[in-house]
Coordinates of C-alpha atoms and ligand atoms in Angstrom, one line a residue:
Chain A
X237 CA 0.0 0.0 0.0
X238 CA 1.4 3.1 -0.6
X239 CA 1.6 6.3 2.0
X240 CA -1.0 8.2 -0.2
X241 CA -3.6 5.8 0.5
X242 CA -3.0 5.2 4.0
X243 CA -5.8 6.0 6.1
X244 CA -7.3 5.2 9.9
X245 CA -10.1 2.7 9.0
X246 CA -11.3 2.8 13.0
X247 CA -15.1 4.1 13.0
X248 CA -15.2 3.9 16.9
X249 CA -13.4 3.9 20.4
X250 CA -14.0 0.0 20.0
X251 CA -12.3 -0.6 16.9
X252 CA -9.0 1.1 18.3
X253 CA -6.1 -1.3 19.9
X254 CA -5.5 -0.3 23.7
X255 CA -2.8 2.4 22.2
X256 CA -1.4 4.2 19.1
X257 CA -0.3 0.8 17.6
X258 CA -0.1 1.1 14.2
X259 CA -2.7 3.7 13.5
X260 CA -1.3 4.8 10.2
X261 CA -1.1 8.4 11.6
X262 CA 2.8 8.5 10.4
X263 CA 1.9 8.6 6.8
X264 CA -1.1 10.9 7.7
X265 CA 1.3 13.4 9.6
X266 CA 3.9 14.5 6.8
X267 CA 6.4 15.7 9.1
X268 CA 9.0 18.0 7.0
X269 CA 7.6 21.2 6.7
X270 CA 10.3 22.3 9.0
X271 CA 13.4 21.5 7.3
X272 CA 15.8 24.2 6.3
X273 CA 18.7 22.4 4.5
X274 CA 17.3 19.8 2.0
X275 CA 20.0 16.7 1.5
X276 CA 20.4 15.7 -2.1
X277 CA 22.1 12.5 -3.3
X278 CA 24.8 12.9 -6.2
X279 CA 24.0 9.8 -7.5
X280 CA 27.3 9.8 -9.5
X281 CA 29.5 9.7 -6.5
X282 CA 27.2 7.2 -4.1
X283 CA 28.7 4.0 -3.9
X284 CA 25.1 2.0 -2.4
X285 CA 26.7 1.5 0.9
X286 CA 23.1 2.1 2.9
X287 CA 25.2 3.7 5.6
X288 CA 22.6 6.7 5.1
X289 CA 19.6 4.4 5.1
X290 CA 21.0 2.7 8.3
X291 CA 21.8 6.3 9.8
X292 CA 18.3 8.1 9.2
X293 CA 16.6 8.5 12.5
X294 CA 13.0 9.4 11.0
X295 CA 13.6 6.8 8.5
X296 CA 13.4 8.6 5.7
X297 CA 15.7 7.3 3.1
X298 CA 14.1 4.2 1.1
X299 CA 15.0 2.3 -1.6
X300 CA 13.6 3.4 -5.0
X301 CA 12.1 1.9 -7.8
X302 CA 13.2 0.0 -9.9
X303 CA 17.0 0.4 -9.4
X304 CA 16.8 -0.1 -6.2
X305 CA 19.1 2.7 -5.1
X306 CA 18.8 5.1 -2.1
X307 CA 16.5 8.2 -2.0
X308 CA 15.3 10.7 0.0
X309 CA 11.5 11.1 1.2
X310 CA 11.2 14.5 1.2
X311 CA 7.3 14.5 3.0
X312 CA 9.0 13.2 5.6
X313 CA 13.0 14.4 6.1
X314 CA 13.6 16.7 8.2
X315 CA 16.7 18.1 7.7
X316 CA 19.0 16.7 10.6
X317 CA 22.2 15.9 7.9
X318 CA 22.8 13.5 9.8
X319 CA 23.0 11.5 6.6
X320 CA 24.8 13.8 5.0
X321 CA 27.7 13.3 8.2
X322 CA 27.6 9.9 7.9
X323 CA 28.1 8.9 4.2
X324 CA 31.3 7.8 3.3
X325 CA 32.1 9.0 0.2
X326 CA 30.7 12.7 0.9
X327 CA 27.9 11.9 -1.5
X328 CA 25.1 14.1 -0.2
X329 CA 25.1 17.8 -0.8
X330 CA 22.5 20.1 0.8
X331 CA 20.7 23.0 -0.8
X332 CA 18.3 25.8 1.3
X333 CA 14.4 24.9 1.2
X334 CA 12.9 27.8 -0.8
X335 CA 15.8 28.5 -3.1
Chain B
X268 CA 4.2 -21.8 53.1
X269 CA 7.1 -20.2 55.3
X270 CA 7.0 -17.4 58.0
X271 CA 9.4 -15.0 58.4
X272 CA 10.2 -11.4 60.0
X273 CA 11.1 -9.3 57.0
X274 CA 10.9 -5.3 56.3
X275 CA 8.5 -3.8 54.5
X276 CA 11.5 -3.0 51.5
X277 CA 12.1 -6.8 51.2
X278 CA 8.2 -7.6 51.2
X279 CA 8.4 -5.8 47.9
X280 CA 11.6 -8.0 46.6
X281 CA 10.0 -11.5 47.9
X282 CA 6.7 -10.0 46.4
X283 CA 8.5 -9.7 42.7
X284 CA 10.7 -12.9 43.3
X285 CA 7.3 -14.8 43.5
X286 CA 5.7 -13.1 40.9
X287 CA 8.8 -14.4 38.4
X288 CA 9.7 -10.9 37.5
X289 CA 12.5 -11.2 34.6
X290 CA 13.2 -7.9 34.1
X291 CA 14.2 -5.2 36.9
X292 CA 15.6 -2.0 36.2
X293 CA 16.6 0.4 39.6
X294 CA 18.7 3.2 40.9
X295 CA 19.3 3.2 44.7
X296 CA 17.6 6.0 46.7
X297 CA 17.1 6.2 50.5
X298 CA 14.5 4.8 51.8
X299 CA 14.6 2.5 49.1
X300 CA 17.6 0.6 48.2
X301 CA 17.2 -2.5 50.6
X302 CA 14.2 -3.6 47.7
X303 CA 16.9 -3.6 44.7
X304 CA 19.9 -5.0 47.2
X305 CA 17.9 -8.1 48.0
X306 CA 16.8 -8.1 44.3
X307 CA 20.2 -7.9 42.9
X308 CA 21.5 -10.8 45.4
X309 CA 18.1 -13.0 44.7
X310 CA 19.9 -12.4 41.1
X311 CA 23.0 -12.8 41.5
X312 CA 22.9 -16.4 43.0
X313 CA 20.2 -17.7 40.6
X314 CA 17.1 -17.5 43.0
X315 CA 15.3 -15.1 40.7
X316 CA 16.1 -15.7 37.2
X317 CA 15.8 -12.1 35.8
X318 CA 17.9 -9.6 33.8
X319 CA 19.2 -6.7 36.5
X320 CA 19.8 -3.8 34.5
X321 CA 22.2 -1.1 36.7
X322 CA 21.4 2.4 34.7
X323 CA 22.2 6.2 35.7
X324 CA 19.5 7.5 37.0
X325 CA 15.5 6.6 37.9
X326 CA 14.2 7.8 34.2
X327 CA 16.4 5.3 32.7
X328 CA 15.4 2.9 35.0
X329 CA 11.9 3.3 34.2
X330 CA 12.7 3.2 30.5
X331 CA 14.5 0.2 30.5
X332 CA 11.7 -1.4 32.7
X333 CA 9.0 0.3 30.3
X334 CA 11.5 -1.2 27.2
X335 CA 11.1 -4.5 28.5
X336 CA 7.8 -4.8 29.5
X337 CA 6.9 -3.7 26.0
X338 CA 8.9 -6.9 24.5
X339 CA 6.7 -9.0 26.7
X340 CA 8.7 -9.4 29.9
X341 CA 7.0 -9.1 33.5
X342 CA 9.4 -5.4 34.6
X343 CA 9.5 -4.5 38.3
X344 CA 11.4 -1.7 39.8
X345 CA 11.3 0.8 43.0
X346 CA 12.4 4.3 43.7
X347 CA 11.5 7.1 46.2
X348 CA 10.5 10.4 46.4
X349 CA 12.8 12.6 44.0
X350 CA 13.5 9.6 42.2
X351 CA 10.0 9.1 41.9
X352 CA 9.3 12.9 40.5
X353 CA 12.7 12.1 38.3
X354 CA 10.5 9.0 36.7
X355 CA 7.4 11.0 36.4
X356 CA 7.8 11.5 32.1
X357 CA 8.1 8.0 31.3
X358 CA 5.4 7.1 34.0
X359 CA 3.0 8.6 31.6
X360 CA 4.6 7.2 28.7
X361 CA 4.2 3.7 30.6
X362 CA 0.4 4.6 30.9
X363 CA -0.1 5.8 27.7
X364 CA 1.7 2.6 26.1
X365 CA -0.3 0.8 28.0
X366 CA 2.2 -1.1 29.7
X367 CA 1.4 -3.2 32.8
X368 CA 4.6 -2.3 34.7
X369 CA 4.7 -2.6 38.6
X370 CA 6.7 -0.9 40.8
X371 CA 7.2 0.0 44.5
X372 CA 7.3 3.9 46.3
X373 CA 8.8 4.2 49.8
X374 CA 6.6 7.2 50.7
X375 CA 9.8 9.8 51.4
X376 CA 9.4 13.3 51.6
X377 CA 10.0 15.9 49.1
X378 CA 13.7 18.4 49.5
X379 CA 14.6 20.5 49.9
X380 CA 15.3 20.8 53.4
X381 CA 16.6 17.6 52.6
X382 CA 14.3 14.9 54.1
X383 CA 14.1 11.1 54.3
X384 CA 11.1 10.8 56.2
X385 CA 7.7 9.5 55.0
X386 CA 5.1 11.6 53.4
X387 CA 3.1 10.5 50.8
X388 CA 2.8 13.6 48.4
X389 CA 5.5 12.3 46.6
X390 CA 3.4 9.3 45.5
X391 CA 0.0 11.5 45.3
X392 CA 1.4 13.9 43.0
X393 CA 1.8 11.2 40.7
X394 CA -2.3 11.1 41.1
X395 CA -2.4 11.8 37.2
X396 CA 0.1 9.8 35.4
X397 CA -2.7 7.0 35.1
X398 CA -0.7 4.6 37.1
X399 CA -3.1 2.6 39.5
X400 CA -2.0 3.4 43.4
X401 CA -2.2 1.0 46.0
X402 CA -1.2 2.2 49.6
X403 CA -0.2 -0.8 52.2
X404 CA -0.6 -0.7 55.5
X405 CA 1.8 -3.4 56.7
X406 CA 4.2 -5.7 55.5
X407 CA 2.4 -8.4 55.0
X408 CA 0.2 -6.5 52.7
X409 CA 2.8 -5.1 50.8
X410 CA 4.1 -8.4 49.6
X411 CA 0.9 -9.4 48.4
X412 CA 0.0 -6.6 46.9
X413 CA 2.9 -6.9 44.1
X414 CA 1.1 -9.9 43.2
X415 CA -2.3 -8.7 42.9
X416 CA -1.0 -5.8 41.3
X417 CA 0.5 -7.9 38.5
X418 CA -2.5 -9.8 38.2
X419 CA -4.9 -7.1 37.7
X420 CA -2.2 -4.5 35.9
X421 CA -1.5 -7.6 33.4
X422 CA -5.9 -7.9 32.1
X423 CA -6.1 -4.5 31.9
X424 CA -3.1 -2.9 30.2
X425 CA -2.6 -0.4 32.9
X426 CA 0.7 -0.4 35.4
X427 CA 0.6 -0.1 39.0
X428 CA 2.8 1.6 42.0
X429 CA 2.5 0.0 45.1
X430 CA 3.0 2.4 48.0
X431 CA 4.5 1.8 51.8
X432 CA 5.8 4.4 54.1
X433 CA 9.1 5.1 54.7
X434 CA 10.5 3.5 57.8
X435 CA 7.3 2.9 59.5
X436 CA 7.2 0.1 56.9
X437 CA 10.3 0.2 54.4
X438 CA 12.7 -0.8 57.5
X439 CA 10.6 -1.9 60.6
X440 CA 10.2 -6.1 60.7
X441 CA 7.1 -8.0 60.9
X442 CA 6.3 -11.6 60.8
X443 CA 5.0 -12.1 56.8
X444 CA 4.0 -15.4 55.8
X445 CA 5.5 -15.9 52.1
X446 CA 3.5 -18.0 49.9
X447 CA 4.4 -21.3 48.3
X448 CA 5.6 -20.5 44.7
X449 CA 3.3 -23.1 43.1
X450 CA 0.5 -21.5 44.3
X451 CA 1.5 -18.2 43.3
X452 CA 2.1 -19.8 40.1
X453 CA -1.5 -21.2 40.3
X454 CA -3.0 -17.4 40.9
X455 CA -0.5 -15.3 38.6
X456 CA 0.2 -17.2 35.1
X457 CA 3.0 -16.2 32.8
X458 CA 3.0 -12.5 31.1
X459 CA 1.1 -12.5 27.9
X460 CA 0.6 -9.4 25.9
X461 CA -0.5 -9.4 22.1
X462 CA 0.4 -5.6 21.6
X463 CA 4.5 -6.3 22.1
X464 CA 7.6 -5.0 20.3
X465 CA 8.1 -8.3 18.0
X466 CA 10.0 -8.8 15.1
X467 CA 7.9 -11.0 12.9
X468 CA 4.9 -8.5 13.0
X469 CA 6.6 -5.2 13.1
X470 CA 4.3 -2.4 14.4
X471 CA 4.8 1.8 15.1
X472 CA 3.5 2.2 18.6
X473 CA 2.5 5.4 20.2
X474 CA 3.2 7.1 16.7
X475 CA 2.1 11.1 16.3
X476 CA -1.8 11.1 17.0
X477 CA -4.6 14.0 15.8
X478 CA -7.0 15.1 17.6
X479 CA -9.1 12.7 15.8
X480 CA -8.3 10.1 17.9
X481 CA -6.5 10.9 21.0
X482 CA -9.0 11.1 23.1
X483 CA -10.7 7.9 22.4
X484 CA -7.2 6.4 23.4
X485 CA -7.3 8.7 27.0
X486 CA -11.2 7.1 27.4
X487 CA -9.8 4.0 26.8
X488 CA -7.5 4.2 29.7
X489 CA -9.8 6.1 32.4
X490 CA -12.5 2.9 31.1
X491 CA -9.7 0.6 32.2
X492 CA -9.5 2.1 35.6
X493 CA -13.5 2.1 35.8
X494 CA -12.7 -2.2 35.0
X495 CA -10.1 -1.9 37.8
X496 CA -12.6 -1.2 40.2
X497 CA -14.6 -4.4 40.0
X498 CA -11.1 -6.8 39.1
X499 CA -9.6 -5.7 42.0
X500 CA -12.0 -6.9 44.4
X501 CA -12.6 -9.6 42.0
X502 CA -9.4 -11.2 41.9
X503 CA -8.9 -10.0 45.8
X504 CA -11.3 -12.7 46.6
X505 CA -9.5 -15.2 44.9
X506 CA -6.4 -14.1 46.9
X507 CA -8.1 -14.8 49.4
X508 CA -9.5 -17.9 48.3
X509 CA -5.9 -19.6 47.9
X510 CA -4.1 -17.8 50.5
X511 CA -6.4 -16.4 53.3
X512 CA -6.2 -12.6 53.3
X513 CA -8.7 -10.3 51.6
X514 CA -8.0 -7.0 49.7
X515 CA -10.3 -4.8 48.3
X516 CA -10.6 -0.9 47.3
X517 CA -11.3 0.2 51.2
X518 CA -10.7 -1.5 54.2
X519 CA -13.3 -0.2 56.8
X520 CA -14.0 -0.3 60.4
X521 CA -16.5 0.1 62.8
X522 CA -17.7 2.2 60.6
X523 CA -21.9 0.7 60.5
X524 CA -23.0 2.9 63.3
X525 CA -20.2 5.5 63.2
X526 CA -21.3 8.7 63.5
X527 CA -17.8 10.3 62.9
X528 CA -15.7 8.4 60.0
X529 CA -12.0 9.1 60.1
X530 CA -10.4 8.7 56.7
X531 CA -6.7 7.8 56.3
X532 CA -4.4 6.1 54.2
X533 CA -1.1 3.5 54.5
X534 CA 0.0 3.0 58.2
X535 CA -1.8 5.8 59.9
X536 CA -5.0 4.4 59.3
X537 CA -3.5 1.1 61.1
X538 CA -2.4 3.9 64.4
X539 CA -6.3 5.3 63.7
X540 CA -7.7 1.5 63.9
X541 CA -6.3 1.7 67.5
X542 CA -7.0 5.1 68.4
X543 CA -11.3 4.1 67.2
X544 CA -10.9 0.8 69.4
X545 CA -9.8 3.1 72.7
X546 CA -12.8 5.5 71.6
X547 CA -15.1 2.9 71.7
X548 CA -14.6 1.6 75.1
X549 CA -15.3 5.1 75.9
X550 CA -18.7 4.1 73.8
X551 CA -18.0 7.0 71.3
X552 CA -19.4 5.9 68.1
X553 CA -16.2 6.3 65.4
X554 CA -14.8 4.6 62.7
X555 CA -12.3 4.2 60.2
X556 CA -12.4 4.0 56.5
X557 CA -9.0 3.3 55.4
X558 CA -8.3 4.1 51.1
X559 CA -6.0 1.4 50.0
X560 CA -6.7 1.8 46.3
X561 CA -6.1 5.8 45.7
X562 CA -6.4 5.2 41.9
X563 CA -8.6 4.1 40.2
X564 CA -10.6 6.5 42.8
X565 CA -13.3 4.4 44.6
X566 CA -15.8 7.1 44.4
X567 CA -18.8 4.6 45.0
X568 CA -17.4 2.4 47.8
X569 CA -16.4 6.3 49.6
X570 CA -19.5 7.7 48.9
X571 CA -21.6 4.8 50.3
X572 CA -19.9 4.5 53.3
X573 CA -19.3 8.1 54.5
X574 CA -23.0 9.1 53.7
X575 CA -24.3 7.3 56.7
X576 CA -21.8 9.6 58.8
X577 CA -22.4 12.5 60.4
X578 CA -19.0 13.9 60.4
X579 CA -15.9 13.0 58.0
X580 CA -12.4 13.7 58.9
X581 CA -9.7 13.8 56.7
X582 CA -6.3 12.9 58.2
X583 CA -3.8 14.0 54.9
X584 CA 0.1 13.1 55.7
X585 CA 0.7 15.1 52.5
X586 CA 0.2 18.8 51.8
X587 CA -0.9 20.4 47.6
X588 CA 0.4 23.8 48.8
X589 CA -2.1 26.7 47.8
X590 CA -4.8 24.1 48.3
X591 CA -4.5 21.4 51.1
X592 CA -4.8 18.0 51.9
X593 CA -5.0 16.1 48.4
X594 CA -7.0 13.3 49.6
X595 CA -9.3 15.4 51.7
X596 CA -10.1 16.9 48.6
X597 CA -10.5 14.1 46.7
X598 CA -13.3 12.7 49.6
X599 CA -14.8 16.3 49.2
X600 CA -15.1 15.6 45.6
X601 CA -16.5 12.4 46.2
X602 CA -19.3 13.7 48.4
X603 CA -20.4 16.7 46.6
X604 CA -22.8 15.4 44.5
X605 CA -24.2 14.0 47.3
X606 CA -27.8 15.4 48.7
X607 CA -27.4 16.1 52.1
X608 CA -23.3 15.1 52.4
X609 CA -21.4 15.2 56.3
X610 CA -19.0 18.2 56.9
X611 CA -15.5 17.1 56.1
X612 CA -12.8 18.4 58.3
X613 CA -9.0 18.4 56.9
X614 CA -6.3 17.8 58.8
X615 CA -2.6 18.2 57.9
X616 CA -0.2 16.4 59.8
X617 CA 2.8 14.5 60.3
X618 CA 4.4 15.7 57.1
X619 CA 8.2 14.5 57.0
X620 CA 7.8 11.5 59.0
X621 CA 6.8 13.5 62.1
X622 CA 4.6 10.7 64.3
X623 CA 1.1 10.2 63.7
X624 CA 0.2 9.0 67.5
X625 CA -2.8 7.0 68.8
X626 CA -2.9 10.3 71.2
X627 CA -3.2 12.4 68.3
X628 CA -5.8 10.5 66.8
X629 CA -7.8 10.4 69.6
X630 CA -7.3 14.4 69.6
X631 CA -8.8 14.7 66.3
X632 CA -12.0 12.8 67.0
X633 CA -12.3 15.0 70.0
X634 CA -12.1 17.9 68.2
X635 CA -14.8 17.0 65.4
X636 CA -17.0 16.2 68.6
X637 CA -17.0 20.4 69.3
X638 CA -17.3 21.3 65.8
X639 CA -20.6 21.7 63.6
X640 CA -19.3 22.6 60.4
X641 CA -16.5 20.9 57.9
X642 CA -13.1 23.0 57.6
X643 CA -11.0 23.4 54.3
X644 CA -7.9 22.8 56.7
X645 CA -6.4 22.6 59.6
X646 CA -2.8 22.5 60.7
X647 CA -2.0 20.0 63.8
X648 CA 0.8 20.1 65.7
X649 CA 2.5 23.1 63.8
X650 CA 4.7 25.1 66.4
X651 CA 2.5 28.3 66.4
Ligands
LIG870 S1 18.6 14.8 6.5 FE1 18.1 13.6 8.3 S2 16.0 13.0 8.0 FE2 16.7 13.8 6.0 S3 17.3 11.9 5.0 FE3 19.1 12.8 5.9 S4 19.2 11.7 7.9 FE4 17.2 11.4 7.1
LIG871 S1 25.8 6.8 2.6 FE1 26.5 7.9 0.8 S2 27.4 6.3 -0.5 FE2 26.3 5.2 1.1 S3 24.3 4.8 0.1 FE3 24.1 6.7 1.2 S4 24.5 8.3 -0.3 FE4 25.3 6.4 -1.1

């Protein structure tokens, strides 16, 4: 299923599980209207290591279709760089939101 | 079925020994650390076969136990007063992930001035954190109640603290009889949870919620509390089916023909119980109604007995400055809707461990005798 057609199916209290378990809210909520520095992946100079993948704390890098190399999810990356800190081969440049 | 004459701080380690805890998680505080000492030796020469995770400070310790009890293990750990107020973000986490972790409070007063003295507003400011509260009033009881607790907190999804003053319990002895582990085995079966961390069916838990839905997961809690009021005295009959002793949401006392109730928690009431006997020779008609279970609130239970009274007082070893005595004001609450409710009179005293006596007591229901109308507070013993 993809994110876009994600939805909470509960009707009532009843239908709910005992706490937010699964609720779907994370694709709901798309979290990265705050992020000032927007990481971009020079795909020329990334080697496929998924050190960036492993390293994303929201997660928000996934593995695209159909070459199956990382991307960025931009609904839902926030900025942090930590990616861009952690790749190996200095792969990941950043550009200001808005420019 | 042995006895033996334990403190009220290793009631609550044989308590999780027999309940097969496998996870604890603790950081030592006065009046406290006996609890996690015995613990950690029970662990350290294979009687209990749990994980003992040493960690910094008392909110990692109730992470790690909120962390393991969301894998599906049975977590147990104790803390104190600051420690207690040091926990008190993840103790709503706990409650809000709905995980049925129990742990022990040694009622200790709040610093500064530095104090390691019972009180219980360390516990009661806790009131909202959805955590149930059970306050013991001896040793015995305390031990039992971190079974009971695990029973009920494990069928409803809700964690419980199991309260005991400092001292007057945590390190005074008392013969406690400790139950045969196969027939705690018989009451509490094995931790079973189907909304646990697990690999093979990977969930988000506790994710980013809208207002949509929020507060259908808050009702959901407060309507497991409302269950807790029935379990509890539900399974507290089976206690006492298997091993002889009976606890429900109140415990009270003389209280058929009272005409002045005396309400008081954890081992005051026990002091009151006393103070009501000596009254009674005197043929003065008191009683006692003793809260053990603080939350869920028993509104009905309080309001059922005290209506018959003609006087309540409220004896609160705990202060909400700016307003009073937090359990006087949760009886208040109880009787105002009420018709024609008894005039509630609010006592402070004893804060910091100062002595509760029989004496004073007796004082108190002396004083109600002279007075026609409830008071909002009133200070006894303060050097004036
Ligand atoms: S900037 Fe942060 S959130 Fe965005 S992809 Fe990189 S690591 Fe993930
Ligand atoms: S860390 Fe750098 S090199 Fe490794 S996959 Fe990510 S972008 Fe490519």
């Amino acid at each position: 299923m993809g994110k876009d057609e994600k939805k909470i199916v509960f009707k009532t209290v009843h239908d709910l599980p005992p706490m937010a378990m699964s609720l779907g809210t994370m694709w709901v909520n798309k979290t990265a209207s705050w992020r000032n520095l927007k990481p971009i992946i020079d795909y020329e100079k990334c080697i496929d290591c998924m050190i960036c993948w492993k390293y994303c704390p929201e997660p928000a890098i996934f593995l695209r279709d159909p070459d199956e190399r990382v991307a960025v999810d931009y609904d839902y990356c926030k900025g942090c760089l930590i990616c861009v800190e952690e790749c190996p081969v200095d792969a990941i440049y950043t550009e200001e939101e808005g420019k | 079925m042995k006895r033996m004459a334990i403190v009220g701080n290793h009631a609550l380690s044989y308590g999780a020994l027999l309940s097969r805890v496998q996870v604890i998680a603790a950081y030592p505080i006065t009046p406290q650390t006996q609890v996690v000492e015995l613990l950690s030796e029970m662990c350290a020469d294979g009687t209990l076969k749990a994980e003992f995770v040493k960690v910094e400070s008392e909110h990692s310790a109730m992470a790690a136990v909120m962390g393991a009890s969301a894998s599906g293990a049975r977590a147990f750990t104790a803390t104190s007063s600051q420690g207690l107020a040091l926990m008190h973000e993840v103790l709503h986490w706990v409650t809000g992930a709905r995980l049925p972790v129990v742990m022990g409070n040694i009622n200790r007063a709040f610093g500064p001035p530095w104090s390691i003295w019972t009180e219980q507003t360390d516990s009661l400011s806790q009131r909202d954190t959805g955590w149930m509260q059970i306050y013991a009033q001896d040793n015995q009881e305390v031990l039992d109640s971190v079974i009971l607790a695990y029973k009920v907190s494990e069928q409803l999804l809700l964690p419980t603290m199991v309260v005991l003053d400092a001292f007057f319990l945590s390190h005074t002895s008392e013969p406690v009889e400790i139950p045969d582990q196969e027939k705690v085995d018989e009451f509490l079966p094995p931790y079973e949870n189907k909304y646990i961390l697990n690999p093979d069916a990977p969930h988000a838990f506790g994710g980013l919620t809208n207002p949509e839905w929020y507060m259908e997961l808050r009702y959901k809690i407060h309507k497991a509390h409302e269950e807790a009021l029935d379990l509890i005295e539900k399974e507290g009959r089976e206690f006492e089916k298997m091993f002889g002793r009976y606890y429900g949401l109140v415990d009270p006392y003389k209280v058929d023909d009272a005409e002045t109730v005396l309400v008081a928690v954890s081992t005051a009431a026990s002091t009151a119980r006393h103070a009501v006997d000596l009254l009674r020779e005197k043929g003065k008609k008191v009683g006692l109604l003793r809260i053990r279970v603080f939350r869920p609130f028993p509104y009905a239970k309080i309001k059922e007995i005290l209506s018959n009274a003609r006087k309540v007082i409220v004896l609160d070893r705990n202060l909400s400055p700016g307003a009073g005595g937090i359990i006087a004001s949760e009886v208040r609450g109880a009787l105002a809707n009420l018709r024609n409710h008894p005039p509630v009179l609010s006592y402070i005293m004893g804060l910091g461990g100062r002595d509760i006596t029989t004496k004073h007591i007796m004082e108190l229901f002396e004083e109600a005798e002279k007075m026609e109308e409830g008071k909002d507070i009133i200070w006894k013993g303060v050097k004036l």
